[in-house]
Amino acid sequence: MIGVIDTDGACAEWAFPAEPGAVRTARHAVRGALHDWGLESVGDVTVLLVSELVTNSLRYASGPIGVRLEWRNPAARGYEGPAALLVEVSDPLPDPPREKVAAPDDEGGRGLHLVAVSAQRWGTRHKKSGKTVWFELALPGE
């Protein structure tokens, strides 16, 4: 069962159970929010990176997986800076993920590398219970 936490204005947030269908459901929710905001130009890369991070969480976590999008729009009141999309994926595990170099025949190990080469910025932070992996994408033409 998906838990919609918030989908108002320039922020959308969901909680997904740590079940195999979470990745597909997260992709669908993210693509829908980006469509609603008119940000289809970053839809494919955002969905790819969310898929990778939710898959990582699903592989290691047993609790809920949170996904949060924030459209940082200079036209919005109170925001200064370039237009960007902030994406956060949270889970209850405290250990931060580590970027590694995958061999050509490895089946995994490319998720964080994809995030690192696709996002303008990315990182991790500890929460009260778990961690958040975040990335920021520049929004072309804004």
Short mmCIF file of N, CA and C in Angstrom, two decimals:
data_model
loop_
_atom_site.label_atom_id
_atom_site.label_comp_id
_atom_site.label_asym_id
_atom_site.label_seq_id
_atom_site.Cartn_x
_atom_site.Cartn_y
_atom_site.Cartn_z
N MET A 1 0.84 -1.18 0.00
CA MET A 1 0.00 0.00 0.00
C MET A 1 0.89 1.24 0.00
N ILE A 2 0.68 2.12 -0.95
CA ILE A 2 1.42 3.37 -1.04
C ILE A 2 0.81 4.38 -0.09
N GLY A 3 1.65 5.11 0.59
CA GLY A 3 1.17 6.18 1.46
C GLY A 3 1.53 7.51 0.84
N VAL A 4 0.53 8.26 0.41
CA VAL A 4 0.79 9.59 -0.13
C VAL A 4 0.86 10.54 1.05
N ILE A 5 2.01 11.13 1.25
CA ILE A 5 2.21 12.01 2.39
C ILE A 5 1.82 13.44 2.02
N ASP A 6 2.26 13.88 0.85
CA ASP A 6 2.00 15.26 0.44
C ASP A 6 2.16 15.36 -1.06
N THR A 7 1.26 16.04 -1.71
CA THR A 7 1.42 16.31 -3.14
C THR A 7 0.96 17.74 -3.43
N ASP A 8 1.18 18.65 -2.51
CA ASP A 8 0.75 20.04 -2.69
C ASP A 8 1.88 20.89 -3.27
N GLY A 9 1.48 21.82 -4.12
CA GLY A 9 2.41 22.83 -4.61
C GLY A 9 3.64 22.25 -5.26
N ALA A 10 4.80 22.70 -4.81
CA ALA A 10 6.07 22.32 -5.41
C ALA A 10 6.75 21.19 -4.65
N CYS A 11 5.98 20.39 -3.92
CA CYS A 11 6.54 19.29 -3.15
C CYS A 11 5.61 18.08 -3.27
N ALA A 12 6.19 16.92 -3.41
CA ALA A 12 5.42 15.68 -3.42
C ALA A 12 6.21 14.66 -2.61
N GLU A 13 5.50 13.89 -1.80
CA GLU A 13 6.17 12.95 -0.91
C GLU A 13 5.31 11.70 -0.74
N TRP A 14 5.97 10.54 -0.80
CA TRP A 14 5.28 9.27 -0.68
C TRP A 14 6.08 8.34 0.22
N ALA A 15 5.39 7.35 0.78
CA ALA A 15 6.04 6.25 1.52
C ALA A 15 5.60 4.95 0.86
N PHE A 16 6.57 4.10 0.55
CA PHE A 16 6.31 2.83 -0.12
C PHE A 16 6.74 1.69 0.80
N PRO A 17 5.98 0.61 0.83
CA PRO A 17 6.41 -0.56 1.61
C PRO A 17 7.63 -1.20 0.94
N ALA A 18 8.46 -1.85 1.74
CA ALA A 18 9.65 -2.52 1.21
C ALA A 18 9.22 -3.83 0.56
N GLU A 19 8.55 -3.72 -0.58
CA GLU A 19 8.04 -4.87 -1.34
C GLU A 19 8.48 -4.72 -2.80
N PRO A 20 8.57 -5.82 -3.53
CA PRO A 20 9.07 -5.76 -4.91
C PRO A 20 8.38 -4.74 -5.81
N GLY A 21 7.10 -4.50 -5.65
CA GLY A 21 6.39 -3.55 -6.50
C GLY A 21 6.69 -2.10 -6.20
N ALA A 22 7.46 -1.83 -5.15
CA ALA A 22 7.73 -0.45 -4.75
C ALA A 22 8.46 0.34 -5.84
N VAL A 23 9.36 -0.30 -6.54
CA VAL A 23 10.14 0.42 -7.57
C VAL A 23 9.22 0.89 -8.68
N ARG A 24 8.38 0.01 -9.18
CA ARG A 24 7.45 0.37 -10.25
C ARG A 24 6.48 1.46 -9.78
N THR A 25 5.96 1.31 -8.58
CA THR A 25 5.01 2.29 -8.06
C THR A 25 5.68 3.64 -7.86
N ALA A 26 6.91 3.65 -7.38
CA ALA A 26 7.65 4.91 -7.20
C ALA A 26 7.89 5.59 -8.55
N ARG A 27 8.27 4.82 -9.54
CA ARG A 27 8.48 5.40 -10.89
C ARG A 27 7.21 6.07 -11.39
N HIS A 28 6.09 5.39 -11.24
CA HIS A 28 4.81 5.92 -11.70
C HIS A 28 4.44 7.21 -10.95
N ALA A 29 4.61 7.21 -9.64
CA ALA A 29 4.27 8.39 -8.83
C ALA A 29 5.15 9.59 -9.20
N VAL A 30 6.45 9.34 -9.36
CA VAL A 30 7.39 10.41 -9.70
C VAL A 30 7.07 10.98 -11.09
N ARG A 31 6.85 10.09 -12.05
CA ARG A 31 6.54 10.57 -13.40
C ARG A 31 5.26 11.39 -13.41
N GLY A 32 4.26 10.98 -12.63
CA GLY A 32 2.99 11.71 -12.54
C GLY A 32 3.19 13.11 -11.96
N ALA A 33 3.98 13.21 -10.90
CA ALA A 33 4.23 14.53 -10.29
C ALA A 33 4.98 15.44 -11.26
N LEU A 34 5.99 14.91 -11.93
CA LEU A 34 6.74 15.72 -12.89
C LEU A 34 5.85 16.17 -14.04
N HIS A 35 4.96 15.30 -14.48
CA HIS A 35 4.00 15.68 -15.53
C HIS A 35 3.10 16.82 -15.04
N ASP A 36 2.59 16.70 -13.83
CA ASP A 36 1.72 17.74 -13.27
C ASP A 36 2.44 19.09 -13.18
N TRP A 37 3.73 19.07 -12.93
CA TRP A 37 4.51 20.30 -12.79
C TRP A 37 5.06 20.78 -14.14
N GLY A 38 4.86 20.04 -15.20
CA GLY A 38 5.40 20.42 -16.50
C GLY A 38 6.90 20.23 -16.59
N LEU A 39 7.42 19.27 -15.85
CA LEU A 39 8.87 19.03 -15.82
C LEU A 39 9.25 17.72 -16.52
N GLU A 40 8.54 17.40 -17.60
CA GLU A 40 8.81 16.17 -18.33
C GLU A 40 10.23 16.13 -18.88
N SER A 41 10.87 17.28 -19.06
CA SER A 41 12.23 17.32 -19.63
C SER A 41 13.24 16.57 -18.76
N VAL A 42 12.98 16.44 -17.48
CA VAL A 42 13.89 15.69 -16.59
C VAL A 42 13.24 14.39 -16.12
N GLY A 43 12.13 14.01 -16.76
CA GLY A 43 11.40 12.83 -16.32
C GLY A 43 12.18 11.54 -16.42
N ASP A 44 12.80 11.29 -17.57
CA ASP A 44 13.49 10.01 -17.76
C ASP A 44 14.67 9.85 -16.79
N VAL A 45 15.50 10.87 -16.66
CA VAL A 45 16.65 10.75 -15.77
C VAL A 45 16.20 10.67 -14.31
N THR A 46 15.17 11.43 -13.94
CA THR A 46 14.68 11.38 -12.56
C THR A 46 14.14 9.99 -12.24
N VAL A 47 13.33 9.44 -13.12
CA VAL A 47 12.75 8.11 -12.90
C VAL A 47 13.85 7.05 -12.84
N LEU A 48 14.86 7.15 -13.69
CA LEU A 48 15.97 6.20 -13.66
C LEU A 48 16.68 6.24 -12.31
N LEU A 49 17.01 7.44 -11.84
CA LEU A 49 17.76 7.57 -10.59
C LEU A 49 16.92 7.17 -9.38
N VAL A 50 15.64 7.52 -9.38
CA VAL A 50 14.75 7.08 -8.30
C VAL A 50 14.66 5.56 -8.30
N SER A 51 14.56 4.94 -9.47
CA SER A 51 14.51 3.48 -9.56
C SER A 51 15.75 2.86 -8.93
N GLU A 52 16.91 3.41 -9.24
CA GLU A 52 18.16 2.87 -8.69
C GLU A 52 18.19 3.00 -7.17
N LEU A 53 17.82 4.16 -6.65
CA LEU A 53 17.89 4.37 -5.20
C LEU A 53 16.83 3.57 -4.45
N VAL A 54 15.63 3.48 -4.99
CA VAL A 54 14.59 2.68 -4.35
C VAL A 54 14.98 1.20 -4.39
N THR A 55 15.57 0.76 -5.48
CA THR A 55 16.04 -0.63 -5.57
C THR A 55 17.10 -0.90 -4.51
N ASN A 56 18.03 0.02 -4.32
CA ASN A 56 19.04 -0.14 -3.27
C ASN A 56 18.38 -0.25 -1.90
N SER A 57 17.43 0.64 -1.62
CA SER A 57 16.74 0.59 -0.33
C SER A 57 15.99 -0.73 -0.18
N LEU A 58 15.33 -1.15 -1.22
CA LEU A 58 14.56 -2.39 -1.20
C LEU A 58 15.46 -3.59 -0.95
N ARG A 59 16.64 -3.55 -1.51
CA ARG A 59 17.58 -4.67 -1.37
C ARG A 59 18.04 -4.84 0.07
N TYR A 60 18.18 -3.74 0.81
CA TYR A 60 18.79 -3.82 2.14
C TYR A 60 17.85 -3.48 3.29
N ALA A 61 16.79 -2.74 3.05
CA ALA A 61 15.92 -2.28 4.14
C ALA A 61 14.67 -3.14 4.24
N SER A 62 14.13 -3.21 5.44
CA SER A 62 12.90 -3.95 5.63
C SER A 62 11.73 -3.02 5.96
N GLY A 63 12.02 -1.76 6.17
CA GLY A 63 10.98 -0.80 6.53
C GLY A 63 10.54 0.03 5.35
N PRO A 64 9.71 1.02 5.59
CA PRO A 64 9.19 1.84 4.50
C PRO A 64 10.30 2.64 3.80
N ILE A 65 10.04 2.91 2.53
CA ILE A 65 10.96 3.69 1.70
C ILE A 65 10.25 4.99 1.35
N GLY A 66 10.87 6.09 1.68
CA GLY A 66 10.29 7.39 1.39
C GLY A 66 10.89 8.00 0.14
N VAL A 67 10.05 8.64 -0.65
CA VAL A 67 10.51 9.38 -1.84
C VAL A 67 9.89 10.77 -1.75
N ARG A 68 10.73 11.77 -1.91
CA ARG A 68 10.28 13.17 -1.83
C ARG A 68 10.86 13.95 -3.00
N LEU A 69 10.01 14.75 -3.66
CA LEU A 69 10.44 15.64 -4.74
C LEU A 69 10.15 17.07 -4.30
N GLU A 70 11.08 17.95 -4.60
CA GLU A 70 10.85 19.37 -4.35
C GLU A 70 11.31 20.16 -5.58
N TRP A 71 10.36 20.88 -6.16
CA TRP A 71 10.65 21.73 -7.31
C TRP A 71 11.11 23.07 -6.77
N ARG A 72 12.38 23.35 -6.93
CA ARG A 72 12.96 24.61 -6.46
C ARG A 72 12.87 25.60 -7.61
N ASN A 73 11.83 26.40 -7.55
CA ASN A 73 11.46 27.29 -8.65
C ASN A 73 11.73 28.73 -8.24
N PRO A 74 12.61 29.44 -8.98
CA PRO A 74 12.90 30.83 -8.64
C PRO A 74 11.67 31.74 -8.71
N ALA A 75 10.65 31.33 -9.46
CA ALA A 75 9.43 32.13 -9.57
C ALA A 75 8.57 32.01 -8.31
N ALA A 76 8.86 31.02 -7.49
CA ALA A 76 8.07 30.83 -6.26
C ALA A 76 8.54 31.79 -5.17
N ARG A 77 7.64 32.20 -4.37
CA ARG A 77 7.95 33.13 -3.27
C ARG A 77 8.89 32.47 -2.26
N GLY A 78 9.91 33.18 -1.88
CA GLY A 78 10.81 32.70 -0.85
C GLY A 78 11.95 31.81 -1.32
N TYR A 79 12.06 31.56 -2.62
CA TYR A 79 13.16 30.74 -3.10
C TYR A 79 14.08 31.58 -3.96
N GLU A 80 15.36 31.54 -3.62
CA GLU A 80 16.37 32.23 -4.41
C GLU A 80 17.37 31.19 -4.89
N GLY A 81 17.74 31.28 -6.13
CA GLY A 81 18.70 30.34 -6.69
C GLY A 81 18.21 29.82 -8.02
N PRO A 82 19.03 29.01 -8.68
CA PRO A 82 18.63 28.48 -9.98
C PRO A 82 17.54 27.41 -9.83
N ALA A 83 16.75 27.27 -10.87
CA ALA A 83 15.71 26.25 -10.87
C ALA A 83 16.36 24.87 -10.77
N ALA A 84 15.79 24.02 -9.92
CA ALA A 84 16.33 22.68 -9.73
C ALA A 84 15.24 21.76 -9.21
N LEU A 85 15.49 20.48 -9.35
CA LEU A 85 14.61 19.47 -8.77
C LEU A 85 15.42 18.72 -7.74
N LEU A 86 14.97 18.76 -6.50
CA LEU A 86 15.60 18.02 -5.41
C LEU A 86 14.82 16.72 -5.22
N VAL A 87 15.53 15.60 -5.20
CA VAL A 87 14.91 14.29 -5.02
C VAL A 87 15.58 13.62 -3.83
N GLU A 88 14.76 13.08 -2.92
CA GLU A 88 15.28 12.40 -1.74
C GLU A 88 14.65 11.01 -1.64
N VAL A 89 15.48 10.02 -1.33
CA VAL A 89 15.00 8.66 -1.08
C VAL A 89 15.51 8.27 0.30
N SER A 90 14.58 7.91 1.18
CA SER A 90 14.92 7.60 2.57
C SER A 90 14.54 6.17 2.92
N ASP A 91 15.31 5.59 3.84
CA ASP A 91 14.97 4.27 4.36
C ASP A 91 15.46 4.19 5.81
N PRO A 92 15.06 3.15 6.55
CA PRO A 92 15.40 3.07 7.97
C PRO A 92 16.80 2.58 8.28
N LEU A 93 17.60 2.24 7.29
CA LEU A 93 18.96 1.77 7.55
C LEU A 93 19.89 2.95 7.83
N PRO A 94 20.71 2.89 8.87
CA PRO A 94 21.58 4.02 9.19
C PRO A 94 22.83 4.12 8.31
N ASP A 95 23.26 3.02 7.72
CA ASP A 95 24.51 3.02 6.97
C ASP A 95 24.35 3.70 5.62
N PRO A 96 25.22 4.67 5.32
CA PRO A 96 25.14 5.32 4.01
C PRO A 96 25.61 4.37 2.92
N PRO A 97 25.04 4.51 1.73
CA PRO A 97 25.51 3.66 0.62
C PRO A 97 26.89 4.13 0.18
N ARG A 98 27.61 3.23 -0.45
CA ARG A 98 28.95 3.57 -0.94
C ARG A 98 29.01 3.36 -2.44
N GLU A 99 29.55 4.37 -3.10
CA GLU A 99 29.74 4.24 -4.54
C GLU A 99 30.90 3.29 -4.78
N LYS A 100 30.70 2.36 -5.72
CA LYS A 100 31.78 1.45 -6.06
C LYS A 100 31.90 1.34 -7.57
N VAL A 101 33.01 0.82 -7.99
CA VAL A 101 33.23 0.62 -9.42
C VAL A 101 32.83 -0.81 -9.75
N ALA A 102 31.85 -0.95 -10.61
CA ALA A 102 31.36 -2.28 -10.99
C ALA A 102 32.16 -2.79 -12.18
N ALA A 103 32.47 -4.06 -12.14
CA ALA A 103 33.13 -4.72 -13.27
C ALA A 103 32.09 -4.88 -14.39
N PRO A 104 32.53 -5.01 -15.63
CA PRO A 104 31.59 -5.12 -16.75
C PRO A 104 30.56 -6.24 -16.59
N ASP A 105 30.92 -7.34 -15.94
CA ASP A 105 29.99 -8.45 -15.80
C ASP A 105 29.24 -8.47 -14.47
N ASP A 106 29.42 -7.46 -13.61
CA ASP A 106 28.68 -7.37 -12.35
C ASP A 106 27.22 -7.06 -12.64
N GLU A 107 26.33 -7.69 -11.87
CA GLU A 107 24.90 -7.45 -12.06
C GLU A 107 24.42 -6.21 -11.33
N GLY A 108 25.17 -5.71 -10.40
CA GLY A 108 24.77 -4.53 -9.64
C GLY A 108 25.95 -3.62 -9.40
N GLY A 109 25.74 -2.62 -8.56
CA GLY A 109 26.83 -1.73 -8.19
C GLY A 109 26.97 -0.48 -9.03
N ARG A 110 25.97 -0.16 -9.84
CA ARG A 110 26.06 1.01 -10.71
C ARG A 110 25.15 2.16 -10.29
N GLY A 111 24.25 1.92 -9.35
CA GLY A 111 23.24 2.91 -8.98
C GLY A 111 23.81 4.24 -8.54
N LEU A 112 24.70 4.23 -7.57
CA LEU A 112 25.26 5.49 -7.08
C LEU A 112 26.16 6.15 -8.12
N HIS A 113 26.81 5.34 -8.93
CA HIS A 113 27.62 5.92 -10.00
C HIS A 113 26.72 6.67 -10.99
N LEU A 114 25.57 6.09 -11.32
CA LEU A 114 24.62 6.78 -12.20
C LEU A 114 24.16 8.10 -11.58
N VAL A 115 23.89 8.06 -10.28
CA VAL A 115 23.48 9.29 -9.58
C VAL A 115 24.60 10.32 -9.67
N ALA A 116 25.82 9.90 -9.37
CA ALA A 116 26.96 10.82 -9.35
C ALA A 116 27.21 11.48 -10.70
N VAL A 117 27.07 10.73 -11.79
CA VAL A 117 27.36 11.31 -13.10
C VAL A 117 26.17 12.04 -13.72
N SER A 118 24.97 11.82 -13.20
CA SER A 118 23.77 12.44 -13.78
C SER A 118 23.31 13.69 -13.05
N ALA A 119 23.55 13.74 -11.75
CA ALA A 119 23.06 14.86 -10.94
C ALA A 119 24.09 15.98 -10.87
N GLN A 120 23.59 17.20 -10.66
CA GLN A 120 24.54 18.30 -10.48
C GLN A 120 25.15 18.26 -9.08
N ARG A 121 24.39 17.73 -8.13
CA ARG A 121 24.89 17.53 -6.76
C ARG A 121 24.17 16.32 -6.18
N TRP A 122 24.81 15.64 -5.23
CA TRP A 122 24.16 14.54 -4.54
C TRP A 122 24.87 14.31 -3.22
N GLY A 123 24.22 13.58 -2.34
CA GLY A 123 24.84 13.27 -1.06
C GLY A 123 23.92 12.41 -0.20
N THR A 124 24.35 12.22 1.03
CA THR A 124 23.56 11.46 2.00
C THR A 124 23.52 12.25 3.30
N ARG A 125 22.49 11.97 4.10
CA ARG A 125 22.44 12.55 5.44
C ARG A 125 21.72 11.58 6.36
N HIS A 126 22.16 11.60 7.61
CA HIS A 126 21.54 10.75 8.62
C HIS A 126 20.27 11.39 9.12
N LYS A 127 19.29 10.56 9.42
CA LYS A 127 18.04 11.02 10.02
C LYS A 127 17.94 10.40 11.40
N LYS A 128 16.91 10.78 12.10
CA LYS A 128 16.67 10.21 13.43
C LYS A 128 16.62 8.69 13.36
N SER A 129 15.94 8.19 12.35
CA SER A 129 15.87 6.74 12.17
C SER A 129 16.16 6.42 10.70
N GLY A 130 17.43 6.27 10.38
CA GLY A 130 17.81 5.89 9.02
C GLY A 130 18.62 6.94 8.31
N LYS A 131 18.46 6.96 7.00
CA LYS A 131 19.25 7.88 6.17
C LYS A 131 18.44 8.34 4.98
N THR A 132 18.94 9.40 4.36
CA THR A 132 18.36 9.92 3.13
C THR A 132 19.49 10.07 2.12
N VAL A 133 19.26 9.57 0.92
CA VAL A 133 20.16 9.82 -0.21
C VAL A 133 19.42 10.82 -1.09
N TRP A 134 20.10 11.90 -1.45
CA TRP A 134 19.45 12.96 -2.22
C TRP A 134 20.28 13.29 -3.45
N PHE A 135 19.60 13.84 -4.42
CA PHE A 135 20.30 14.38 -5.59
C PHE A 135 19.52 15.58 -6.11
N GLU A 136 20.23 16.41 -6.83
CA GLU A 136 19.63 17.60 -7.40
C GLU A 136 19.91 17.65 -8.89
N LEU A 137 18.86 17.91 -9.65
CA LEU A 137 19.00 18.04 -11.11
C LEU A 137 18.70 19.47 -11.52
N ALA A 138 19.52 20.01 -12.41
CA ALA A 138 19.26 21.32 -12.99
C ALA A 138 18.03 21.19 -13.90
N LEU A 139 17.25 22.23 -13.96
CA LEU A 139 16.08 22.24 -14.83
C LEU A 139 16.37 23.11 -16.05
N PRO A 140 16.53 22.50 -17.20
CA PRO A 140 16.87 23.26 -18.40
C PRO A 140 15.77 24.23 -18.78
N GLY A 141 16.20 25.41 -19.22
CA GLY A 141 15.27 26.39 -19.73
C GLY A 141 14.47 27.15 -18.69
N GLU A 142 14.80 26.99 -17.43
CA GLU A 142 14.05 27.72 -16.40
C GLU A 142 14.91 28.82 -15.81
#
